mmCIF file of C-alpha atoms in Angstrom:
data_model
loop_
_atom_site.group_PDB
_atom_site.id
_atom_site.type_symbol
_atom_site.label_atom_id
_atom_site.label_comp_id
_atom_site.label_asym_id
_atom_site.label_seq_id
_atom_site.Cartn_x
_atom_site.Cartn_y
_atom_site.Cartn_z
ATOM 1 C CA ASN A 259 14.039 8.004 13.886
ATOM 2 C CA ALA A 260 12.831 11.560 13.390
ATOM 3 C CA ARG A 261 11.736 10.965 9.822
ATOM 4 C CA GLN A 262 9.432 8.140 10.905
ATOM 5 C CA GLN A 263 7.862 10.279 13.625
ATOM 6 C CA VAL A 264 7.048 13.016 11.110
ATOM 7 C CA LEU A 265 5.587 10.546 8.620
ATOM 8 C CA VAL A 266 3.544 8.501 11.092
ATOM 9 C CA GLY A 267 1.949 11.802 12.163
ATOM 10 C CA LEU A 268 0.676 12.595 8.659
ATOM 11 C CA ASP A 269 -3.114 12.359 8.762
ATOM 12 C CA GLU A 270 -4.334 13.221 5.297
ATOM 13 C CA TRP A 271 -2.608 12.407 2.067
ATOM 14 C CA GLU A 272 -3.016 10.621 -1.190
ATOM 15 C CA PHE A 273 -0.887 9.152 -3.900
ATOM 16 C CA SER A 274 -1.482 7.948 -7.408
ATOM 17 C CA GLY A 275 0.617 5.545 -9.352
ATOM 18 C CA ARG A 276 0.773 2.135 -10.918
ATOM 19 C CA ILE A 277 0.468 -1.275 -9.327
ATOM 20 C CA ALA A 278 1.441 -4.708 -10.595
ATOM 21 C CA VAL A 279 0.467 -7.838 -8.687
ATOM 22 C CA LYS A 280 1.883 -11.231 -9.631
ATOM 23 C CA THR A 281 1.446 -14.782 -8.386
ATOM 24 C CA ALA A 282 2.776 -18.037 -9.798
ATOM 25 C CA THR A 283 -0.227 -18.265 -12.122
ATOM 26 C CA ASP A 284 -1.998 -14.928 -12.207
ATOM 27 C CA GLY A 285 -1.791 -11.201 -11.687
ATOM 28 C CA PHE A 286 -2.723 -7.817 -13.029
ATOM 29 C CA ASN A 287 -1.343 -4.380 -13.851
ATOM 30 C CA GLY A 288 -3.281 -1.233 -13.289
ATOM 31 C CA LYS A 289 -3.478 2.257 -11.917
ATOM 32 C CA LEU A 290 -3.808 2.816 -8.191
ATOM 33 C CA ARG A 291 -5.087 5.834 -6.302
ATOM 34 C CA TRP A 292 -4.852 5.715 -2.501
ATOM 35 C CA ALA A 293 -6.367 8.394 -0.250
ATOM 36 C CA GLN A 294 -5.760 8.322 3.505
ATOM 37 C CA ASP A 295 -7.722 10.359 6.050
ATOM 38 C CA ARG A 296 -6.511 9.479 9.553
ATOM 39 C CA ASP A 297 -7.453 5.800 9.998
ATOM 40 C CA ALA A 298 -9.771 5.697 7.005
ATOM 41 C CA PHE A 299 -8.535 4.936 3.534
ATOM 42 C CA GLU A 300 -9.998 4.540 0.100
ATOM 43 C CA ALA A 301 -8.045 2.844 -2.663
ATOM 44 C CA THR A 302 -9.114 2.405 -6.260
ATOM 45 C CA ALA A 303 -7.285 0.033 -8.558
ATOM 46 C CA SER A 304 -8.240 0.041 -12.224
ATOM 47 C CA GLY A 305 -7.088 -2.459 -14.764
ATOM 48 C CA PRO A 306 -6.080 -1.949 -18.381
ATOM 49 C CA LEU A 307 -8.227 0.673 -20.166
ATOM 50 C CA GLY A 308 -10.120 1.337 -16.935
ATOM 51 C CA ALA A 309 -11.784 -2.082 -17.113
ATOM 52 C CA GLY A 310 -12.507 -3.732 -13.799
ATOM 53 C CA ALA A 311 -11.996 -0.951 -11.274
ATOM 54 C CA VAL A 312 -11.984 -2.303 -7.722
ATOM 55 C CA ARG A 313 -12.438 -0.066 -4.692
ATOM 56 C CA ILE A 314 -11.229 -0.921 -1.203
ATOM 57 C CA GLU A 315 -12.230 1.195 1.777
ATOM 58 C CA GLY A 316 -11.205 0.719 5.366
ATOM 59 C CA ASP A 317 -11.303 2.475 8.693
ATOM 60 C CA GLY A 318 -8.520 0.693 10.549
ATOM 61 C CA ARG A 319 -10.837 -2.187 11.469
ATOM 62 C CA ALA A 320 -13.158 -3.319 8.679
ATOM 63 C CA VAL A 321 -12.238 -3.371 5.006
ATOM 64 C CA VAL A 322 -15.010 -3.130 2.394
ATOM 65 C CA LEU A 323 -14.415 -4.271 -1.161
ATOM 66 C CA THR A 324 -16.540 -2.930 -4.021
ATOM 67 C CA ASP A 325 -15.997 -5.001 -7.147
ATOM 68 C CA LYS A 326 -16.321 -3.841 -10.747
ATOM 69 C CA ASP A 327 -20.050 -4.709 -10.747
ATOM 70 C CA GLY A 328 -20.674 -2.482 -7.706
ATOM 71 C CA LEU A 329 -21.116 -5.372 -5.280
ATOM 72 C CA ARG A 330 -19.936 -4.448 -1.759
ATOM 73 C CA THR A 331 -18.430 -7.057 0.557
ATOM 74 C CA GLU A 332 -17.050 -6.550 4.050
ATOM 75 C CA LEU A 333 -13.798 -8.455 4.505
ATOM 76 C CA GLU A 334 -12.906 -9.833 7.923
ATOM 77 C CA ASP A 335 -9.357 -10.756 6.917
ATOM 78 C CA ALA A 336 -8.570 -8.708 3.832
ATOM 79 C CA GLU A 337 -5.305 -10.439 2.900
ATOM 80 C CA LEU A 338 -6.809 -13.909 3.143
ATOM 81 C CA GLU A 339 -10.047 -13.023 1.379
ATOM 82 C CA PHE A 340 -8.222 -11.320 -1.495
ATOM 83 C CA ARG A 341 -6.170 -14.474 -1.949
ATOM 84 C CA LEU A 342 -9.282 -16.694 -1.939
ATOM 85 C CA ARG A 343 -11.203 -14.394 -4.279
ATOM 86 C CA TYR A 344 -8.516 -13.314 -6.756
ATOM 87 C CA GLY A 345 -5.611 -15.690 -6.207
ATOM 88 C CA TRP A 346 -3.363 -12.747 -5.212
ATOM 89 C CA THR A 347 -3.291 -10.504 -2.200
ATOM 90 C CA ILE A 348 -2.198 -7.080 -1.080
ATOM 91 C CA PRO A 349 -1.233 -6.027 2.453
ATOM 92 C CA ALA A 350 -4.301 -3.807 2.814
ATOM 93 C CA GLN A 351 -3.708 -2.679 6.409
ATOM 94 C CA SER A 352 0.063 -2.142 6.261
ATOM 95 C CA LEU A 353 0.325 -0.604 2.809
ATOM 96 C CA ARG A 354 -0.584 2.875 4.095
ATOM 97 C CA TYR A 355 2.587 2.864 6.206
ATOM 98 C CA TRP A 356 4.860 1.169 3.699
ATOM 99 C CA ALA A 357 3.857 3.678 1.022
ATOM 100 C CA LEU A 358 5.196 6.401 3.340
ATOM 101 C CA GLY A 359 8.410 4.436 3.786
ATOM 102 C CA ILE A 360 7.776 3.468 7.425
ATOM 103 C CA PRO A 361 6.835 0.214 9.181
ATOM 104 C CA ASP A 362 3.295 -0.564 10.350
ATOM 105 C CA PRO A 363 3.383 0.409 14.066
ATOM 106 C CA GLU A 364 1.048 -2.508 14.919
ATOM 107 C CA LEU A 365 3.513 -5.211 13.870
ATOM 108 C CA PRO A 366 7.081 -6.119 14.792
ATOM 109 C CA ALA A 367 9.490 -5.160 12.026
ATOM 110 C CA TYR A 368 13.013 -5.744 10.824
ATOM 111 C CA LEU A 369 14.393 -2.591 9.185
ATOM 112 C CA ASN A 370 17.384 -1.765 7.051
ATOM 113 C CA PHE A 371 18.192 1.929 6.489
ATOM 114 C CA GLY A 372 20.037 3.700 3.706
ATOM 115 C CA GLU A 373 22.743 6.294 4.340
ATOM 116 C CA ASP A 374 20.174 9.112 4.177
ATOM 117 C CA GLY A 375 18.016 7.571 6.929
ATOM 118 C CA THR A 376 15.353 6.236 4.587
ATOM 119 C CA VAL A 377 14.089 2.667 4.922
ATOM 120 C CA MET A 378 15.497 0.497 2.120
ATOM 121 C CA LEU A 379 14.163 -2.840 3.342
ATOM 122 C CA LEU A 380 11.600 -3.919 5.876
ATOM 123 C CA GLU A 381 10.254 -7.300 6.871
ATOM 124 C CA GLN A 382 6.854 -7.338 8.484
ATOM 125 C CA GLY A 383 3.742 -9.523 8.696
ATOM 126 C CA GLY A 384 5.176 -12.181 6.387
ATOM 127 C CA TRP A 385 6.089 -9.606 3.719
ATOM 128 C CA THR A 386 9.523 -8.444 2.573
ATOM 129 C CA VAL A 387 9.299 -4.855 1.392
ATOM 130 C CA GLU A 388 12.020 -3.223 -0.666
ATOM 131 C CA ILE A 389 11.949 0.502 -1.381
ATOM 132 C CA SER A 390 14.360 0.908 -4.246
ATOM 133 C CA GLN A 391 13.779 4.561 -5.108
ATOM 134 C CA TYR A 392 12.754 7.732 -3.285
ATOM 135 C CA ARG A 393 12.018 11.175 -4.579
ATOM 136 C CA GLU A 394 10.978 14.509 -3.108
ATOM 137 C CA GLY A 395 7.306 14.927 -2.223
ATOM 138 C CA GLY A 396 5.829 17.491 0.153
ATOM 139 C CA GLY A 397 9.240 18.512 1.489
ATOM 140 C CA GLN A 398 10.174 14.921 2.370
ATOM 141 C CA LEU A 399 11.860 12.106 0.535
ATOM 142 C CA MET A 400 8.929 9.825 -0.341
ATOM 143 C CA PRO A 401 9.013 6.309 -1.776
ATOM 144 C CA ARG A 402 8.753 6.095 -5.544
ATOM 145 C CA ARG A 403 9.341 2.369 -6.188
ATOM 146 C CA ILE A 404 8.172 -0.259 -3.725
ATOM 147 C CA SER A 405 8.209 -4.021 -4.046
ATOM 148 C CA ALA A 406 6.449 -6.220 -1.451
ATOM 149 C CA VAL A 407 6.749 -10.003 -1.616
ATOM 150 C CA ASN A 408 5.196 -12.743 0.501
ATOM 151 C CA SER A 409 4.865 -16.503 0.014
ATOM 152 C CA THR A 410 2.168 -16.180 -2.670
ATOM 153 C CA SER A 411 2.233 -12.677 -4.137
ATOM 154 C CA ARG A 412 4.535 -9.970 -5.417
ATOM 155 C CA VAL A 413 3.222 -6.419 -5.379
ATOM 156 C CA ARG A 414 5.118 -3.683 -7.213
ATOM 157 C CA LEU A 415 4.152 -0.085 -6.777
ATOM 158 C CA VAL A 416 5.404 2.958 -8.670
ATOM 159 C CA ILE A 417 4.160 6.178 -7.083
ATOM 160 C CA ASP A 418 3.946 9.043 -9.546
ATOM 161 C CA ASN A 419 2.344 11.747 -7.451
ATOM 162 C CA TRP A 420 1.955 12.654 -3.758
ATOM 163 C CA VAL A 421 -0.554 15.123 -2.313
ATOM 164 C CA PHE A 422 -0.535 16.203 1.344
ATOM 165 C CA TYR A 423 -3.403 18.103 2.977
#
């Protein structure tokens, strides 16, 4: 679809918003800022009152986690290591695509489109992703509310602001 081709071609952008992660026993709410520059990304999640900011950086291959104490760790398998470390996980590699409202081109996907051609639902990599609200951003309809669920975690994202470079 033409919309996907435009969006997959976007090299540099960022969004800011709010993230909530829940598991059966744990979770957190915080602010999230995600900046993408071609294959490299940098995401900062900060908890209530700015306590416990965590930074994740990646370049399409390795993902480096910097915890709130400034300790840097390279993650081989980001999803797994987040789950082991925090008890919840986020789809670190695919989230850059899902935030744009498109599937990760590296993985097979099941897609369900709305009448306007936007993706309403996608299933990919063990996650079910629902995009329940879009709004205009940079001349495109961009996701505003995203929910991603897998067997252990539920991630809810509300995107307040898009910037395209």
